[in-house]
CSV table of C-alpha atoms in Angstrom, one decimal:
chain,number,residue,atom,x,y,z
A,160,MET,CA,-63.1,41.7,149.2
A,161,ALA,CA,-60.2,38.6,149.2
A,162,GLY,CA,-56.8,38.2,146.9
A,163,LYS,CA,-58.9,34.6,146.1
A,164,GLU,CA,-62.3,36.4,145.0
A,165,ARG,CA,-60.5,39.0,143.4
A,166,GLU,CA,-58.5,36.6,141.5
A,167,THR,CA,-61.6,34.7,140.5
A,168,LEU,CA,-63.9,37.6,139.5
A,169,VAL,CA,-61.2,38.9,137.3
A,170,THR,CA,-61.0,35.5,135.6
A,171,LEU,CA,-64.8,35.9,135.7
A,172,ILE,CA,-64.9,39.6,133.8
A,173,SER,CA,-61.9,38.8,131.5
A,174,SER,CA,-63.2,35.5,130.0
A,175,MET,CA,-66.4,37.4,129.3
A,176,LEU,CA,-64.5,40.2,127.7
A,177,ILE,CA,-62.4,37.5,125.6
A,178,MET,CA,-65.6,35.7,124.7
A,179,GLY,CA,-67.4,38.9,123.6
A,180,SER,CA,-64.8,40.2,121.3
A,181,TYR,CA,-63.8,36.8,120.1
A,182,SER,CA,-66.9,36.8,118.8
A,183,LEU,CA,-67.2,39.7,117.6
A,184,TYR,CA,-64.3,39.7,115.4
A,185,VAL,CA,-64.9,35.9,114.1
A,186,TYR,CA,-68.6,37.7,113.4
A,187,TYR,CA,-67.3,41.0,111.4
A,188,THR,CA,-64.9,39.1,110.0
A,189,TYR,CA,-66.2,35.8,108.7
A,190,LEU,CA,-69.6,35.2,109.2
A,191,SER,CA,-71.3,38.8,107.7
A,192,LYS,CA,-69.3,38.4,104.7
A,193,ASP,CA,-69.9,35.0,104.1
A,194,TRP,CA,-72.9,33.9,106.3
A,195,GLU,CA,-72.9,30.1,104.4
A,196,LEU,CA,-69.5,29.7,106.2
A,197,ILE,CA,-71.8,29.2,109.5
A,198,ASN,CA,-72.2,25.5,108.3
A,199,ASP,CA,-69.1,24.7,108.0
A,200,PHE,CA,-67.4,22.4,109.7
A,201,LYS,CA,-63.6,23.7,108.6
A,202,PHE,CA,-64.4,27.1,109.8
A,203,TRP,CA,-66.1,26.5,113.5
A,204,GLY,CA,-63.1,23.8,113.5
A,205,THR,CA,-61.3,26.7,113.0
A,206,ALA,CA,-62.5,29.3,115.7
A,207,PHE,CA,-62.3,26.7,118.2
A,208,LEU,CA,-58.9,25.6,117.4
A,209,VAL,CA,-58.0,29.8,117.6
A,210,LEU,CA,-59.7,30.3,120.4
A,211,ILE,CA,-58.3,28.4,123.1
A,212,PRO,CA,-54.3,30.2,122.8
A,213,VAL,CA,-56.8,33.8,122.1
A,214,THR,CA,-57.6,32.6,125.8
A,215,ILE,CA,-55.0,31.7,127.5
A,216,GLY,CA,-52.6,34.3,126.8
A,217,ALA,CA,-55.1,36.9,127.4
A,218,GLN,CA,-55.8,35.6,130.7
A,219,ILE,CA,-52.5,35.6,131.3
A,220,GLY,CA,-51.6,39.1,129.6
A,221,ILE,CA,-54.7,39.7,132.5
A,222,HIS,CA,-53.8,38.1,135.2
A,223,ILE,CA,-50.1,40.0,134.8
A,224,ILE,CA,-51.5,43.1,134.5
A,225,PHE,CA,-53.8,42.3,137.2
A,226,ALA,CA,-50.8,41.6,139.8
A,227,ILE,CA,-49.1,44.7,138.8
A,228,ILE,CA,-52.0,46.6,139.6
A,229,THR,CA,-52.6,44.6,142.8
A,230,LYS,CA,-48.7,45.5,144.1
A,231,ILE,CA,-49.0,49.9,143.4
A,232,VAL,CA,-52.1,49.3,145.4
A,233,THR,CA,-52.2,47.3,148.1
A,234,ASN,CA,-48.4,46.6,148.3
A,235,GLU,CA,-49.6,43.2,148.4
A,236,ASP,CA,-48.1,40.1,146.3
A,237,MET,CA,-50.4,37.7,145.4
A,238,ASP,CA,-51.3,34.7,146.8
A,239,THR,CA,-50.2,31.5,145.0
A,240,ARG,CA,-50.3,29.4,147.7
A,241,SER,CA,-53.8,27.1,147.5
A,242,ASP,CA,-54.3,25.5,150.8
A,243,GLU,CA,-57.6,22.5,151.5
A,244,ARG,CA,-59.9,24.7,151.7
A,245,ASP,CA,-59.1,26.7,148.0
A,246,LYS,CA,-58.6,22.6,146.8
A,247,LEU,CA,-62.3,22.3,147.8
A,248,ILE,CA,-64.1,25.3,146.3
A,249,GLU,CA,-62.1,24.5,143.8
A,250,LEU,CA,-63.3,21.0,142.8
A,251,LYS,CA,-67.0,22.1,144.2
A,252,SER,CA,-66.9,24.8,141.1
A,253,ILE,CA,-65.7,22.5,138.8
A,254,ARG,CA,-68.3,19.5,139.6
A,255,ILE,CA,-71.2,22.1,138.7
A,256,SER,CA,-69.1,23.5,135.3
A,257,HIS,CA,-69.0,19.6,134.8
A,258,TRP,CA,-72.5,19.5,135.2
A,259,ILE,CA,-73.2,22.5,133.3
A,260,PHE,CA,-71.2,21.5,130.1
A,261,THR,CA,-71.9,17.7,130.1
A,262,ALA,CA,-76.0,19.2,129.7
A,263,GLY,CA,-74.7,21.9,126.8
A,264,PHE,CA,-73.5,18.7,125.0
A,265,LEU,CA,-76.3,16.6,125.7
A,266,LEU,CA,-78.7,19.4,124.2
A,267,ALA,CA,-76.2,19.6,121.4
A,268,MET,CA,-76.0,15.5,120.3
A,269,THR,CA,-80.2,16.0,121.0
A,270,SER,CA,-80.5,19.1,118.3
A,271,GLN,CA,-78.5,17.1,116.0
A,272,ALA,CA,-80.5,13.3,116.2
A,273,MET,CA,-83.8,16.1,115.9
A,274,GLY,CA,-81.9,16.6,112.2
A,275,MET,CA,-81.3,20.6,113.2
A,276,GLN,CA,-78.4,22.6,111.0
A,277,PRO,CA,-74.9,21.9,112.4
A,278,TRP,CA,-74.1,25.1,113.4
A,279,VAL,CA,-76.7,24.3,116.2
A,280,MET,CA,-74.9,21.6,117.7
A,281,PHE,CA,-71.4,24.5,117.4
A,282,VAL,CA,-73.8,27.8,118.9
A,283,THR,CA,-75.0,24.9,122.1
A,284,LEU,CA,-71.4,23.8,122.4
A,285,THR,CA,-70.0,26.5,122.8
A,286,ALA,CA,-72.6,28.6,124.6
A,287,SER,CA,-72.1,25.7,127.3
A,288,GLY,CA,-68.3,26.0,127.1
A,289,PHE,CA,-69.0,30.2,128.1
A,290,LEU,CA,-72.4,29.1,131.0
A,291,ALA,CA,-70.3,26.6,133.0
A,292,ALA,CA,-66.9,29.1,133.2
A,293,PHE,CA,-69.5,31.7,134.3
A,294,ILE,CA,-71.6,29.5,136.7
A,295,SER,CA,-68.3,28.2,137.7
A,296,ASP,CA,-66.3,31.2,138.4
A,297,SER,CA,-70.1,33.1,140.1
A,298,ALA,CA,-70.0,29.3,142.2
A,299,LYS,CA,-66.6,30.0,143.2
A,300,ILE,CA,-67.0,33.7,144.6
A,301,TYR,CA,-70.0,32.6,146.2
A,302,PHE,CA,-68.5,29.9,148.2
A,303,TYR,CA,-65.7,32.3,149.2
A,304,ARG,CA,-68.3,34.2,150.4
A,305,ARG,CA,-70.2,31.9,152.9
A,306,GLY,CA,-66.6,30.2,154.2
A,307,PHE,CA,-66.4,27.3,151.8
B,1241,MET,CA,-82.1,-4.8,155.0
B,1242,ALA,CA,-79.8,-2.4,157.1
B,1243,LYS,CA,-81.9,-0.5,160.0
B,1244,LYS,CA,-81.3,3.5,159.7
B,1245,ILE,CA,-79.6,4.7,162.1
B,1246,LYS,CA,-80.2,8.6,162.9
B,1247,LEU,CA,-76.9,9.6,164.0
B,1248,PRO,CA,-77.0,12.4,167.0
B,1249,ASP,CA,-76.7,16.7,165.1
B,1250,PHE,CA,-73.9,18.1,167.0
B,1251,SER,CA,-72.2,21.4,166.0
B,1252,LEU,CA,-68.6,22.8,166.6
B,1253,HIS,CA,-67.1,24.9,167.7
B,1254,ASN,CA,-63.7,26.5,168.9
B,1255,ASN,CA,-61.4,28.5,170.4
B,1256,ILE,CA,-59.4,29.9,168.4
B,1257,ARG,CA,-59.7,33.7,169.3
B,1258,THR,CA,-59.2,33.0,172.9
B,1259,LEU,CA,-56.0,31.3,172.0
B,1260,ARG,CA,-54.7,33.6,169.5
B,1261,PHE,CA,-55.1,36.6,172.5
B,1262,HIS,CA,-53.5,34.1,175.1
B,1263,ALA,CA,-50.5,33.7,172.8
B,1264,HIS,CA,-49.5,37.1,172.9
B,1265,GLU,CA,-52.7,38.1,171.3
B,1266,MET,CA,-51.0,36.2,168.3
B,1267,THR,CA,-53.1,37.5,164.5
B,1268,GLN,CA,-54.6,35.9,162.0
B,1269,GLN,CA,-52.1,36.0,159.8
B,1270,GLU,CA,-49.1,34.7,161.8
B,1271,LEU,CA,-51.8,31.5,162.7
B,1272,ALA,CA,-52.0,31.0,159.0
B,1273,ASP,CA,-48.1,31.2,158.4
B,1274,ARG,CA,-47.5,29.2,160.8
B,1275,THR,CA,-50.0,26.2,160.1
B,1276,GLY,CA,-49.4,27.0,155.9
B,1277,VAL,CA,-52.7,28.7,155.1
B,1278,SER,CA,-54.6,31.9,153.7
B,1279,ARG,CA,-55.3,34.6,156.7
B,1280,GLN,CA,-59.0,34.2,154.9
B,1281,THR,CA,-59.2,30.0,155.6
B,1282,ILE,CA,-58.3,31.3,159.1
B,1283,VAL,CA,-61.3,33.8,159.5
B,1284,ALA,CA,-63.4,31.8,158.2
B,1285,ILE,CA,-63.0,28.6,160.2
B,1286,GLU,CA,-62.4,31.1,163.9
B,1287,ASN,CA,-66.2,32.3,162.1
B,1288,GLY,CA,-67.7,28.8,162.0
B,1289,LYS,CA,-68.5,29.5,158.3
B,1290,TYR,CA,-65.1,26.5,157.6
B,1291,PHE,CA,-64.6,23.4,159.3
B,1292,PRO,CA,-60.9,22.2,159.0
B,1293,THR,CA,-59.7,18.3,158.4
B,1294,LEU,CA,-58.0,16.5,161.2
B,1295,GLU,CA,-54.8,17.3,159.8
B,1296,LEU,CA,-55.1,21.7,160.0
B,1297,ALA,CA,-56.9,20.7,163.1
B,1298,PHE,CA,-53.8,19.4,164.9
B,1299,ARG,CA,-51.8,22.0,163.4
B,1300,ILE,CA,-53.6,24.7,164.7
B,1301,ALA,CA,-53.3,22.6,168.4
B,1302,HIS,CA,-49.8,22.4,168.0
B,1303,VAL,CA,-49.1,25.6,167.8
B,1304,PHE,CA,-51.4,26.5,170.0
B,1305,ASN,CA,-49.4,23.5,172.3
B,1306,THR,CA,-52.8,22.4,173.6
B,1307,LYS,CA,-54.6,19.7,172.7
B,1308,LEU,CA,-57.2,19.7,170.1
B,1309,ASP,CA,-60.5,19.7,172.5
B,1310,ASP,CA,-58.6,23.1,173.7
B,1311,VAL,CA,-59.1,24.1,170.5
B,1312,PHE,CA,-62.1,22.8,169.0
B,1313,THR,CA,-65.2,21.9,171.0
B,1314,VAL,CA,-68.7,19.0,169.7
B,1315,SER,CA,-72.2,20.4,171.8
B,1316,LEU,CA,-74.6,17.2,171.1
B,1317,GLU,CA,-78.2,19.7,169.7
B,1318,LYS,CA,-81.5,17.5,171.7
């Protein structure tokens, strides 16, 4: 497995771990104690705002650890260069993630138009954001394997 | 309404492996370094999985001090 593929795989696994552990943390710390919070806009706003720096910080930490492990095991420096093929693959995967998130956004808005509870919209938005990132990274690995 | 023109099908081939052999068995990594791309990109090009931009194609030809036609060839499919 080439360097970029490994890096994408690490991003994929770490985003699953971060999202999973953050969701569990939020559920057990807040929602399990007060279920009424599920329709509270302030709760969702805070949860989203905290998730962003947590994800960025955790991803940076995980990638630093990954770079150190790669150096120790393979004695290779991580290639931070991005050539034309990398950019093409990046563009293709971003396009896929945009489509998925747009579909999720429309679904979330539809839920509100149909008079569903606010939590349905927030859960749909969170799930579509996660799904977009997951499929985008999976597609990236597929494109690297295929050639472009 | 504009008439739809049928474009001819063609396939691209490359002689990078042969050219590397004649360049004192130049490694893929060396070619990658000299053209400013990753080794994986050179591997993908060599295996015909990825077609480079015109700029990279010219860079590859320049490394081997040859013409573009000697690196990449096109065959029309009937």
